[in-house]
Coordinates of C-alpha atoms in Angstrom, one line a residue:
Chain A
M8 CA -54.6 -47.7 5.9
S9 CA -53.0 -44.6 7.1
G10 CA -51.8 -43.6 10.8
D11 CA -54.8 -41.3 11.2
D12 CA -57.5 -43.9 10.3
R13 CA -56.0 -46.3 12.8
I14 CA -56.1 -43.6 15.4
R15 CA -59.9 -43.0 14.5
N16 CA -60.8 -46.8 14.1
Q17 CA -60.1 -47.3 18.0
P18 CA -62.7 -47.9 20.6
S19 CA -62.1 -44.4 22.3
G20 CA -59.3 -42.6 20.4
L21 CA -57.2 -40.2 23.1
A22 CA -58.3 -42.1 26.1
A23 CA -57.5 -45.5 24.8
A24 CA -53.9 -44.1 23.6
R25 CA -53.2 -42.7 27.3
A26 CA -54.3 -45.9 28.9
A27 CA -52.2 -47.8 26.5
R28 CA -49.1 -45.3 27.2
D29 CA -49.9 -45.5 31.1
T30 CA -49.9 -49.5 31.4
Q31 CA -46.3 -49.1 29.8
A32 CA -47.9 -50.9 26.8
P33 CA -46.0 -50.6 23.5
V34 CA -47.5 -47.7 21.4
S35 CA -47.4 -46.9 17.9
G36 CA -44.6 -44.1 16.8
E37 CA -48.3 -42.2 15.5
M38 CA -49.7 -42.2 18.9
E39 CA -46.4 -40.7 20.6
I40 CA -46.7 -37.8 17.8
L41 CA -50.4 -37.5 18.6
L42 CA -50.0 -37.4 22.3
R43 CA -47.3 -34.7 22.0
R44 CA -49.3 -32.9 19.8
V45 CA -52.0 -32.8 22.1
E46 CA -49.7 -31.7 24.8
R47 CA -48.5 -28.7 22.8
E48 CA -52.2 -27.7 22.0
R49 CA -52.9 -27.6 25.6
Q50 CA -49.8 -25.6 26.6
A51 CA -50.7 -23.3 23.6
R52 CA -54.2 -23.2 25.1
K53 CA -52.9 -22.4 28.4
Q54 CA -50.8 -19.4 27.3
A55 CA -53.6 -18.0 25.1
E56 CA -55.9 -18.1 28.1
Q57 CA -53.3 -16.6 30.2
L58 CA -52.7 -13.7 27.5
L59 CA -56.4 -13.3 27.2
E60 CA -56.6 -12.8 30.8
R61 CA -53.9 -10.4 31.0
K62 CA -55.3 -8.4 28.3
S63 CA -59.0 -8.6 29.6
L64 CA -57.1 -6.9 32.8
E65 CA -55.4 -4.2 30.8
L66 CA -58.5 -3.5 29.4
Y67 CA -60.7 -3.1 32.4
E68 CA -58.2 -1.0 34.3
S69 CA -57.7 1.3 31.2
N70 CA -61.4 1.7 31.4
Q71 CA -61.5 2.4 35.2
R72 CA -58.8 5.0 34.0
L73 CA -60.9 6.6 31.6
Q74 CA -63.9 7.0 33.6
A75 CA -61.8 8.3 36.7
Q76 CA -60.7 11.0 34.1
A77 CA -64.3 11.6 32.7
A78 CA -65.6 12.0 36.2
K79 CA -62.6 14.8 36.9
L80 CA -63.3 16.6 33.7
E81 CA -67.2 16.5 34.5
I82 CA -66.2 18.3 37.8
A83 CA -64.0 20.7 36.0
V84 CA -66.7 21.7 33.9
Q85 CA -69.0 22.3 36.8
E86 CA -66.8 24.5 38.7
R87 CA -65.6 26.5 35.7
T88 CA -69.2 27.0 34.6
R89 CA -70.2 27.8 38.3
A90 CA -67.0 30.7 38.1
L91 CA -68.6 31.9 34.8
E92 CA -72.2 32.2 36.3
D93 CA -70.5 34.1 39.5
A94 CA -68.6 36.1 37.3
A95 CA -71.8 36.9 35.3
A96 CA -73.7 37.3 38.2
R97 CA -71.1 40.2 39.8
M98 CA -71.1 41.8 36.4
Q99 CA -74.7 41.9 36.4
E100 CA -74.8 43.4 39.9
A101 CA -72.1 45.9 39.1
L102 CA -73.9 46.8 36.2
R103 CA -76.9 47.5 38.3
T104 CA -75.2 49.1 40.8
K105 CA -73.9 51.6 38.2
G106 CA -77.3 51.9 36.8
E107 CA -78.8 53.2 40.0
F108 CA -75.8 55.4 40.6
L109 CA -76.5 57.3 37.7
A110 CA -80.3 57.4 38.3
V111 CA -79.6 58.9 41.8
V112 CA -76.9 61.3 40.3
S113 CA -79.0 62.6 37.9
H114 CA -82.3 62.7 40.0
E115 CA -79.8 64.9 42.1
I116 CA -78.7 67.0 39.6
R117 CA -81.9 67.4 38.1
T118 CA -83.6 68.7 41.2
P119 CA -81.4 71.9 41.4
M120 CA -81.4 72.4 37.8
N121 CA -85.2 72.6 37.8
G122 CA -85.1 75.5 40.6
V123 CA -82.2 77.3 38.5
L124 CA -83.8 77.1 34.6
G125 CA -87.3 77.6 36.3
M126 CA -86.0 80.6 37.9
A127 CA -84.4 81.8 34.9
Q128 CA -87.3 81.5 32.8
L129 CA -89.6 83.3 35.5
L130 CA -86.9 85.9 35.6
Q131 CA -87.1 86.2 31.9
M132 CA -90.8 87.2 32.2
T133 CA -89.9 90.1 34.3
D134 CA -89.0 93.8 33.5
L135 CA -85.3 93.3 32.8
T136 CA -82.7 95.7 31.3
E137 CA -81.0 94.5 28.4
E138 CA -77.8 93.5 30.3
Q139 CA -79.8 91.5 32.9
Q140 CA -81.7 89.9 29.8
R141 CA -78.4 88.9 28.4
Y142 CA -77.5 87.3 31.9
V143 CA -80.6 85.4 31.9
E144 CA -80.1 84.1 28.8
T145 CA -76.5 82.8 29.6
I146 CA -78.0 81.2 32.8
Q147 CA -80.4 79.7 30.6
T148 CA -78.5 78.5 27.8
S149 CA -75.5 77.3 30.4
G150 CA -78.1 75.4 32.2
E151 CA -79.7 73.4 29.1
T152 CA -76.2 72.6 28.0
L153 CA -75.5 70.9 31.2
L154 CA -78.9 69.3 31.2
T155 CA -78.1 67.9 27.8
I156 CA -74.9 66.3 28.8
I157 CA -76.7 64.9 31.9
N158 CA -79.4 63.7 29.6
D159 CA -76.6 62.1 27.1
I160 CA -75.2 60.3 30.0
L161 CA -78.6 59.0 31.2
D162 CA -79.4 57.8 27.7
V163 CA -76.2 55.9 27.2
S164 CA -76.4 54.3 30.7
K165 CA -80.1 53.6 30.1
L166 CA -79.4 52.2 26.7
D167 CA -76.5 49.9 28.0
A168 CA -79.1 48.6 30.6
G169 CA -81.2 47.9 27.8
S170 CA -84.0 49.5 29.4
V171 CA -85.0 51.9 26.5
R172 CA -88.3 50.9 24.8
L173 CA -88.9 52.6 21.4
D174 CA -92.3 53.8 20.5
S175 CA -94.1 52.6 17.7
R176 CA -96.7 55.4 17.1
P177 CA -97.4 57.3 13.5
V178 CA -94.6 59.8 13.1
E179 CA -94.9 62.7 10.7
L180 CA -91.6 62.5 9.3
R181 CA -91.4 66.0 7.6
A182 CA -92.7 67.5 11.0
V183 CA -89.8 66.0 12.6
V184 CA -87.2 67.1 10.2
K185 CA -88.4 70.2 10.5
E186 CA -88.4 70.7 14.2
V187 CA -84.8 69.5 14.0
V188 CA -84.2 72.3 11.3
D189 CA -86.2 74.8 13.3
L190 CA -84.2 74.0 16.4
L191 CA -80.9 74.5 14.8
S192 CA -81.2 76.9 12.5
T193 CA -80.4 80.1 14.8
Q194 CA -77.2 77.8 15.1
A195 CA -76.4 77.7 11.2
Q196 CA -77.2 81.6 11.0
K197 CA -75.0 82.4 13.2
K198 CA -72.2 80.5 11.4
S199 CA -73.5 81.7 7.9
L200 CA -74.3 78.3 7.0
Y201 CA -77.0 77.2 4.8
L202 CA -78.9 74.2 6.8
D203 CA -81.7 72.6 3.7
M204 CA -83.9 69.6 3.9
E205 CA -84.6 67.3 1.1
I206 CA -87.1 64.7 1.5
G207 CA -87.9 62.5 -1.7
A208 CA -91.4 62.5 -2.8
D209 CA -91.0 58.2 -2.3
V210 CA -91.1 59.2 1.5
P211 CA -94.4 58.5 3.0
A212 CA -95.9 61.3 5.3
W213 CA -96.6 59.2 8.4
I214 CA -94.4 56.1 9.2
R215 CA -94.5 54.2 12.4
G216 CA -91.8 55.0 15.1
D217 CA -90.6 57.0 17.9
A218 CA -90.7 60.6 17.0
T219 CA -88.6 61.5 19.9
R220 CA -85.9 59.2 19.2
L221 CA -85.7 60.1 15.6
K222 CA -85.7 63.8 16.3
Q223 CA -82.8 63.0 18.8
I224 CA -80.9 61.3 16.3
L225 CA -81.0 63.9 13.6
T226 CA -80.8 66.5 16.3
N227 CA -77.3 64.9 17.4
L228 CA -76.3 64.4 13.5
V229 CA -76.9 67.9 12.7
G230 CA -76.0 69.5 15.7
N231 CA -72.5 67.8 15.2
A232 CA -72.2 68.6 11.2
L233 CA -73.2 72.2 12.2
K234 CA -70.4 72.1 14.9
F235 CA -67.5 71.1 12.6
T236 CA -68.5 72.9 9.6
H237 CA -67.4 76.6 9.4
A238 CA -68.2 77.1 5.3
G239 CA -71.1 76.0 3.4
G240 CA -73.8 74.1 5.2
V241 CA -75.9 71.1 6.1
R242 CA -78.0 69.3 4.3
I243 CA -80.7 66.6 5.5
G244 CA -81.5 64.2 2.8
M245 CA -84.2 61.3 3.1
S246 CA -85.2 58.6 0.5
T247 CA -86.5 55.2 0.7
L248 CA -84.3 52.0 -0.5
Q249 CA -85.5 48.5 -1.6
Q250 CA -89.0 49.2 -3.0
G251 CA -90.0 51.3 -0.1
Q252 CA -89.0 49.1 2.9
V253 CA -86.3 50.9 3.8
L254 CA -86.1 54.4 5.2
Q255 CA -82.7 56.1 4.5
C256 CA -81.3 59.4 6.2
Q257 CA -78.3 61.2 5.7
V258 CA -77.1 64.2 6.9
Q259 CA -74.2 65.6 4.6
D260 CA -72.1 68.6 5.5
T261 CA -69.1 70.8 4.0
G262 CA -67.0 70.8 7.2
I263 CA -63.6 69.9 8.5
G264 CA -64.1 66.0 8.0
I265 CA -62.6 63.3 9.6
P266 CA -59.3 61.3 9.2
P267 CA -60.0 57.8 7.7
D268 CA -58.9 56.0 10.5
K269 CA -60.7 57.7 12.8
V270 CA -63.9 57.1 11.1
D271 CA -64.5 53.8 12.5
R272 CA -63.7 54.6 16.2
L273 CA -66.7 57.4 15.7
F274 CA -69.3 55.0 17.5
E275 CA -67.3 54.1 20.4
K276 CA -68.0 55.7 23.6
F277 CA -65.8 58.5 24.4
S278 CA -64.0 58.8 21.4
Q279 CA -63.9 62.1 20.2
I280 CA -61.3 61.9 17.6
D281 CA -58.7 63.8 20.0
S282 CA -58.5 65.5 23.1
S283 CA -58.3 68.9 21.2
I284 CA -61.3 68.7 19.5
T285 CA -63.0 68.3 23.1
R286 CA -61.5 71.4 24.0
R287 CA -62.0 73.5 21.0
Y288 CA -65.7 72.0 20.3
G289 CA -66.7 70.9 23.6
G290 CA -69.2 67.7 24.1
T291 CA -69.0 64.2 25.5
G292 CA -68.5 62.4 22.4
L293 CA -71.4 60.4 23.4
G294 CA -74.0 62.0 21.0
L295 CA -72.8 59.5 18.1
V296 CA -72.6 56.5 20.6
I297 CA -76.4 57.6 21.4
C298 CA -77.4 57.5 17.7
K299 CA -75.6 54.1 16.8
R300 CA -77.4 52.6 19.8
L301 CA -80.9 54.1 18.7
V302 CA -80.7 53.2 15.3
E303 CA -79.7 49.6 16.2
G304 CA -82.6 49.5 18.5
M305 CA -84.9 50.6 15.3
G306 CA -83.4 47.5 13.5
G307 CA -81.4 49.7 11.7
Q308 CA -77.9 50.8 10.8
I309 CA -75.3 54.2 11.0
R310 CA -72.1 54.6 9.3
A311 CA -70.2 57.7 8.3
T312 CA -68.2 58.2 5.3
S313 CA -65.5 61.6 5.2
K314 CA -62.9 63.2 3.5
Q315 CA -60.6 65.6 5.5
R316 CA -61.2 69.4 4.5
E317 CA -64.4 68.3 2.3
G318 CA -67.2 67.3 4.5
S319 CA -68.7 64.3 6.2
T320 CA -71.6 62.2 5.5
F321 CA -73.5 60.3 7.9
T322 CA -76.1 57.9 6.8
F323 CA -78.7 55.5 8.8
V324 CA -81.1 53.3 7.4
I325 CA -84.0 51.7 9.4
P326 CA -86.9 49.7 8.5
L327 CA -89.7 51.9 7.2
V328 CA -93.4 51.3 8.0
P329 CA -96.2 53.3 6.8
A330 CA -98.5 54.6 9.0
D331 CA -102.1 56.5 8.5
E332 CA -102.4 59.7 9.8
P333 CA -104.1 59.9 13.2
G334 CA -107.2 61.6 14.2
K335 CA -107.2 65.1 12.8
Q336 CA -110.0 66.5 15.6
A337 CA -107.0 65.6 18.0
K338 CA -105.5 69.0 18.1
A339 CA -108.6 70.8 17.8
A340 CA -110.4 68.9 21.0
Q341 CA -106.8 69.6 22.9
T342 CA -107.1 73.0 22.0
A343 CA -110.5 73.6 23.2
L344 CA -110.2 71.8 26.5
K345 CA -107.1 74.3 27.1
A346 CA -109.5 77.1 27.1
T347 CA -111.6 75.6 30.2
N348 CA -110.8 76.8 33.5
L349 CA -109.2 73.4 35.4
K350 CA -109.6 73.1 38.8
I351 CA -106.0 72.2 39.8
L352 CA -104.0 70.8 42.9
L353 CA -100.3 70.9 43.2
V354 CA -98.6 68.6 45.6
E355 CA -95.4 69.9 46.1
D356 CA -93.1 70.1 49.5
N357 CA -90.2 71.9 48.1
A358 CA -90.7 75.5 48.3
V359 CA -88.5 76.6 44.9
N360 CA -90.6 74.1 43.1
Q361 CA -93.9 75.2 44.6
M362 CA -92.8 78.6 43.3
L363 CA -91.9 77.6 40.0
A364 CA -94.8 75.6 39.1
L365 CA -97.3 78.2 40.4
G366 CA -95.5 80.5 38.2
M367 CA -95.7 78.7 35.4
L368 CA -99.1 77.6 35.8
Q369 CA -100.2 81.6 36.4
K370 CA -98.4 82.5 33.1
L371 CA -101.0 80.0 31.5
G372 CA -103.6 81.7 33.1
L373 CA -104.4 79.3 35.6
N374 CA -104.5 79.1 39.4
A375 CA -103.8 75.9 41.6
D376 CA -104.4 75.0 44.9
L377 CA -101.3 73.7 46.9
A378 CA -100.6 70.6 49.5
T379 CA -97.3 70.3 51.0
D380 CA -97.4 66.5 50.8
G381 CA -99.4 63.4 49.9
A382 CA -101.4 62.9 53.0
E383 CA -102.7 66.7 52.6
A384 CA -103.2 66.2 49.1
A385 CA -105.7 63.1 50.0
E386 CA -107.4 65.3 52.6
R387 CA -108.0 67.8 49.9
V388 CA -109.6 65.4 47.2
R389 CA -111.9 64.3 49.5
D390 CA -113.4 68.0 50.3
T391 CA -113.1 69.8 46.7
S392 CA -113.4 68.0 42.7
Y393 CA -110.0 68.6 41.1
D394 CA -109.6 68.3 37.4
L395 CA -106.1 67.5 37.8
I396 CA -103.1 67.5 40.4
L397 CA -99.7 67.7 39.7
M398 CA -98.0 65.2 41.9
D399 CA -94.6 65.3 43.2
M400 CA -93.0 61.9 44.0
Q401 CA -90.6 62.1 47.1
M402 CA -92.5 63.8 49.9
P403 CA -92.3 63.8 53.7
R404 CA -95.5 62.1 55.7
M405 CA -97.0 60.6 52.0
D406 CA -94.9 60.1 49.1
G407 CA -96.6 60.6 45.7
L408 CA -97.1 57.1 44.9
T409 CA -98.9 56.3 47.7
A410 CA -101.2 59.4 47.6
T411 CA -102.2 58.5 44.3
R412 CA -103.4 55.1 45.4
A413 CA -105.1 56.5 48.0
I414 CA -107.0 58.8 46.0
R415 CA -107.6 55.8 43.3
S416 CA -109.3 54.0 46.1
M417 CA -111.9 56.8 46.9
P418 CA -115.3 55.8 45.5
D419 CA -117.2 58.6 46.1
I420 CA -115.2 61.2 44.2
R421 CA -114.9 62.5 40.6
Q422 CA -111.6 61.0 39.8
P423 CA -108.8 63.5 38.7
R424 CA -106.3 63.3 36.2
I425 CA -102.9 62.9 37.9
V426 CA -99.5 63.8 36.4
A427 CA -96.3 62.9 38.4
L428 CA -93.6 65.5 38.4
T429 CA -90.7 63.5 38.7
A430 CA -87.2 64.5 38.6
N431 CA -86.4 60.9 37.5
A432 CA -86.2 60.2 34.4
M433 CA -85.6 56.7 34.4
E434 CA -88.3 54.2 32.6
S435 CA -88.8 52.1 35.6
D436 CA -89.9 55.0 37.9
R437 CA -92.3 56.1 34.5
D438 CA -93.6 52.7 35.0
A439 CA -94.2 52.9 38.9
C440 CA -96.1 55.9 38.3
L441 CA -98.3 54.7 35.6
A442 CA -99.1 51.3 37.7
A443 CA -100.0 53.3 40.8
G444 CA -102.7 54.9 38.9
M445 CA -101.3 58.1 37.7
D446 CA -102.0 59.1 34.2
D447 CA -98.6 60.8 33.0
F448 CA -95.5 62.2 34.4
L449 CA -93.4 65.5 33.7
S450 CA -89.8 65.4 33.9
K451 CA -88.0 68.2 36.1
P452 CA -86.8 70.6 35.0
F453 CA -89.6 71.3 32.6
K454 CA -90.7 74.4 30.6
A455 CA -94.1 76.1 30.8
A456 CA -95.0 74.3 27.1
E457 CA -94.4 71.1 28.5
L458 CA -96.4 71.7 31.4
Q459 CA -99.1 73.2 29.1
D460 CA -99.2 69.9 26.9
K461 CA -99.8 67.8 29.9
L462 CA -102.6 69.7 31.3
V463 CA -105.1 68.0 29.3
A464 CA -105.6 64.3 28.6
P465 CA -104.4 63.1 25.2
T466 CA -107.9 62.7 22.8
V467 CA -109.4 59.4 22.0
A468 CA -107.8 59.2 19.1
G469 CA -104.3 59.7 20.4
K470 CA -105.0 57.1 23.2
R471 CA -106.1 54.9 20.5
D472 CA -102.6 55.7 18.2
R473 CA -100.9 54.8 21.6
A474 CA -102.6 51.4 22.1
A475 CA -101.8 50.4 18.8
Chain B
M20 CA -41.7 -12.6 17.0
K21 CA -45.6 -13.1 17.1
G22 CA -47.3 -16.2 17.1
I23 CA -48.6 -16.4 14.1
V24 CA -45.8 -16.5 12.3
F25 CA -44.9 -20.1 14.2
T26 CA -48.4 -21.7 14.0
E27 CA -48.7 -20.7 10.5
F28 CA -45.1 -21.8 10.2
L29 CA -46.2 -25.2 11.3
E30 CA -49.4 -25.4 9.8
M31 CA -47.5 -24.7 6.5
V32 CA -44.9 -27.9 7.5
E33 CA -48.2 -30.2 8.2
T34 CA -50.3 -29.4 5.2
R35 CA -47.2 -29.8 2.7
F36 CA -45.7 -32.9 4.9
D37 CA -47.5 -34.5 7.6
P38 CA -48.2 -34.0 11.2
G39 CA -45.2 -36.6 11.7
M40 CA -43.0 -33.6 10.1
V41 CA -44.0 -31.1 12.6
D42 CA -43.2 -33.5 15.7
R43 CA -40.1 -34.1 14.1
I44 CA -38.5 -30.7 13.9
I45 CA -39.7 -29.6 17.0
M46 CA -38.2 -32.6 18.5
S47 CA -34.7 -31.9 16.8
A48 CA -35.0 -28.3 17.0
Q49 CA -35.3 -28.4 20.9
V50 CA -37.2 -25.2 21.2
P51 CA -37.2 -23.3 25.1
S52 CA -41.3 -22.9 23.9
G53 CA -41.5 -26.9 23.4
G54 CA -43.4 -25.9 20.1
A55 CA -46.6 -24.8 22.2
Y56 CA -47.5 -21.7 20.3
T57 CA -50.6 -19.3 20.1
A58 CA -51.1 -17.1 17.6
V59 CA -51.4 -14.2 19.8
G60 CA -48.3 -14.8 21.9
S61 CA -44.8 -13.8 21.1
Y62 CA -41.9 -15.8 21.0
D63 CA -38.0 -15.6 20.7
H64 CA -37.2 -15.1 17.0
G65 CA -34.4 -17.8 17.2
E66 CA -37.0 -20.3 17.7
M67 CA -37.8 -19.6 13.8
W68 CA -34.1 -20.0 12.9
S69 CA -34.1 -23.6 15.1
L70 CA -37.0 -24.8 13.2
A71 CA -36.3 -23.7 9.8
A72 CA -32.8 -25.5 10.2
A73 CA -34.6 -28.4 11.3
L74 CA -36.7 -28.4 8.4
S75 CA -34.0 -27.9 6.1
K76 CA -32.2 -30.8 7.3
A77 CA -35.4 -32.8 7.6
T78 CA -36.3 -32.3 3.7
E79 CA -32.3 -31.8 2.3
T80 CA -33.8 -28.0 1.3
P81 CA -31.6 -24.6 2.1
V82 CA -33.2 -22.6 4.5
P83 CA -33.7 -19.2 2.2
D84 CA -35.9 -21.2 -0.1
L85 CA -38.1 -22.4 2.8
M86 CA -38.2 -19.2 4.1
R87 CA -39.4 -17.8 0.5
A88 CA -41.9 -20.5 0.5
F89 CA -43.0 -19.7 3.9
G90 CA -43.3 -16.0 3.0
Q91 CA -45.5 -16.9 0.2
H92 CA -47.8 -19.2 2.3
L93 CA -48.2 -16.6 5.0
F94 CA -49.2 -14.0 2.6
G95 CA -52.2 -15.9 1.5
R96 CA -52.9 -16.6 5.1
F97 CA -53.0 -12.8 5.7
V98 CA -55.5 -12.5 2.7
T99 CA -57.7 -14.7 4.6
G100 CA -57.6 -13.7 7.5
F101 CA -57.4 -10.2 7.5
P102 CA -59.4 -9.1 4.3
R103 CA -60.3 -5.6 5.4
F104 CA -56.3 -4.7 4.9
F105 CA -57.3 -5.4 1.1
A106 CA -60.4 -3.9 0.7
G107 CA -60.1 -1.5 -2.0
V108 CA -56.2 -1.9 -2.6
G109 CA -56.1 -1.9 -6.3
C110 CA -52.4 -3.4 -6.8
A111 CA -49.3 -5.0 -5.4
F112 CA -47.4 -1.4 -5.5
D113 CA -50.0 0.3 -3.8
F114 CA -50.5 -2.5 -1.0
L115 CA -47.0 -2.6 -0.3
E116 CA -46.7 1.4 -0.1
N117 CA -49.4 1.3 2.5
L118 CA -47.7 -1.5 4.6
N119 CA -45.9 0.7 7.2
S120 CA -48.5 3.6 7.3
V121 CA -51.7 1.5 7.5
I122 CA -51.3 -2.2 8.2
H123 CA -48.3 -1.7 10.7
V124 CA -50.0 1.3 12.6
E125 CA -53.2 -1.2 12.8
V126 CA -50.8 -4.0 14.0
R127 CA -49.2 -2.0 17.0
K128 CA -52.7 -0.5 18.2
L129 CA -53.2 -4.6 19.2
Y130 CA -49.5 -5.2 20.0
P131 CA -47.8 -2.1 20.9
D132 CA -44.4 -4.8 21.5
A133 CA -44.6 -6.3 18.2
E134 CA -41.2 -5.9 16.3
L135 CA -42.4 -5.0 12.5
P136 CA -40.1 -4.8 9.5
H137 CA -39.7 -1.4 8.2
F138 CA -40.6 -1.1 4.5
E139 CA -39.6 2.1 2.6
V140 CA -40.5 3.0 -1.0
L141 CA -37.2 4.4 -2.4
E142 CA -38.6 4.7 -5.9
R143 CA -42.0 3.9 -7.9
T144 CA -42.9 4.1 -11.3
A145 CA -45.6 2.5 -12.9
G146 CA -43.8 -0.7 -13.9
R147 CA -41.0 -0.3 -11.2
M148 CA -40.7 -0.1 -7.5
V149 CA -37.9 -0.1 -5.4
L150 CA -38.3 -0.8 -1.6
L151 CA -35.8 -1.1 1.5
Y152 CA -36.1 -3.5 3.8
Q153 CA -34.8 -3.1 7.2
S154 CA -35.3 -5.3 10.3
A155 CA -33.3 -6.2 13.4
R156 CA -33.7 -9.7 12.3
H157 CA -32.4 -11.1 9.0
F158 CA -35.6 -12.5 7.5
A159 CA -34.9 -10.8 4.1
D160 CA -36.0 -14.2 2.8
L161 CA -39.4 -14.4 4.5
A162 CA -39.9 -10.8 3.1
E163 CA -39.1 -12.0 -0.6
G164 CA -41.4 -14.8 0.0
L165 CA -44.1 -12.3 1.3
I166 CA -43.8 -9.9 -1.6
Q167 CA -43.9 -13.0 -4.1
G168 CA -47.2 -14.0 -2.4
C169 CA -48.2 -10.2 -2.9
A170 CA -47.7 -10.1 -6.2
E171 CA -49.6 -13.7 -6.8
H172 CA -52.7 -12.2 -5.0
F173 CA -52.8 -9.5 -7.3
R174 CA -52.0 -11.3 -10.1
E175 CA -49.5 -9.4 -10.9
P176 CA -46.0 -11.0 -12.4
L177 CA -43.4 -9.3 -10.6
A178 CA -39.5 -9.9 -11.2
I179 CA -38.0 -9.4 -8.1
G180 CA -34.3 -8.4 -7.9
R181 CA -32.5 -8.2 -4.7
E182 CA -29.2 -6.5 -3.1
S183 CA -27.7 -6.2 0.1
V184 CA -26.9 -2.9 1.6
S185 CA -24.4 -2.4 4.3
A186 CA -26.2 -2.3 7.9
E187 CA -24.8 -1.3 11.1
S188 CA -27.2 -4.0 13.1
G189 CA -29.7 -5.8 11.6
S190 CA -30.2 -6.4 7.9
R191 CA -30.7 -4.0 5.0
V192 CA -32.2 -5.3 1.7
R193 CA -33.2 -3.2 -1.5
F194 CA -35.6 -4.9 -3.2
T195 CA -36.1 -4.0 -7.0
L196 CA -39.4 -4.8 -8.2
E197 CA -40.3 -5.0 -11.9
R198 CA -43.7 -5.5 -13.8
A199 CA -43.3 -8.4 -16.4

């Protein structure tokens, strides 16, 4: 029988062994060994328990530290987020202020320009000597140049503010290009340059788009090309790409070209390639910035390639959506209406502007009654049935918007067509005009032809196009 | 030295001899801990020398032989206790090469104060590997036993050659392992 067996065979094992030792009874060697072993195991267990407790405490403490760290990080992130939001808000506010400032400045400049250009136009219609005629022409071209610069600055600020909405109406592409060519052909002829257009047979006659903005892009590119070309000429090309889904327009010149390292900077703000260019050729350098933003707004891209002393090519591509030709009767109807004798009320407080508008109407063979503020206009509308009201915006006593709302709320009168005469070209103001119940708006300074266009409402066909 | 080395040593003595032998060598070695070891504790490495010397005396076997035998036993225990260190390891040379970079890294995560020997692979070809063992303690015999245990585990008979390299402190031993 082994020692182990003997231990197991005793009545209650360990307890009996202890009892035997405590009573000083003789204990076998195996028993002593067992007792020492048990004691060692007990000690080892205590050590292990202490170690476990210490490790648990360490674990708990490091967990606490981690939680504190996480909380601190969370706070730091929140603070940083708040700081960034504040900065963004301040930036937005600064941008808004800048936009408002530009709107105000443009308003302030456009109003007197309206007077200058309008008077020059009226003056031109009088009997003038050749010398006087030249002076008046200079006044007009200088004024128009100034107006172009103001419009460029306004355009850029509007594009920056994202407040430009592009039309999607039927556009007769060839007519747009032809208008650009007509507009700039004099300039080309003066420099003995050719100005050609070449429109591929695959380009549809009508596309959906914004005719005004397309014309603006092309005028800019062609005007630039003519400016920097002294021999040869400029060619406008149009074709389609990707099975007719993309319209590609190219303006190619044989001009002085652009240094390769400057090509990429062309479309950045105020980046005329050097100041000597500005001195020699004039301009704000904003034209190409506007072109780029407009093309991008149309979902397209613009780029330039150039070889110095050989010429430059500006190419832009935009998505092409063909459109049906709008109702053909529109123009005929408009012409017919024009002939009728319209009963017109001009509402305008500024004496120069009164003279100007009345003068232009006269040239168109029309007369108008005059009201000097909104309240007087509302009075007159009660007594007289007008076809058309030309309404200034800012007037003493009652402004144009209030007067329009007052007139629109009169139940018993035949409602006239109301066209705003606004010196403010910002789109938000135009929206306010329409919201008040006006039918259309005319930006000052306007030309006789523009006034003539606004005299009658667009035909039903035209309206349907706009709604589409 | 980690407690697991002591508990495994005593286990081996108990298995190869009997519980009386364990008691005897503890009593004769008079180790400060009283021989109460827990695997997760740490103890003075001198106690291992005292226990080994006591066992050597009791069994009339040289200490180096005992340490080599213990190394072989210990490796088998590691295989059983920590299988994840062996998963996907194909051969003894791979295991030995990973010792510092994988296994000892894991050990330090749990026991930042562990004093681990350093194994440096000086040379490795398909049939031969030269390892430099460096330790603050003189446990080259134990290391040799562990290498033997490793070879047995991977069923790769290895001829183990061994030569001391001069060291300013502790021990540096170059092991040359050759596949049979």
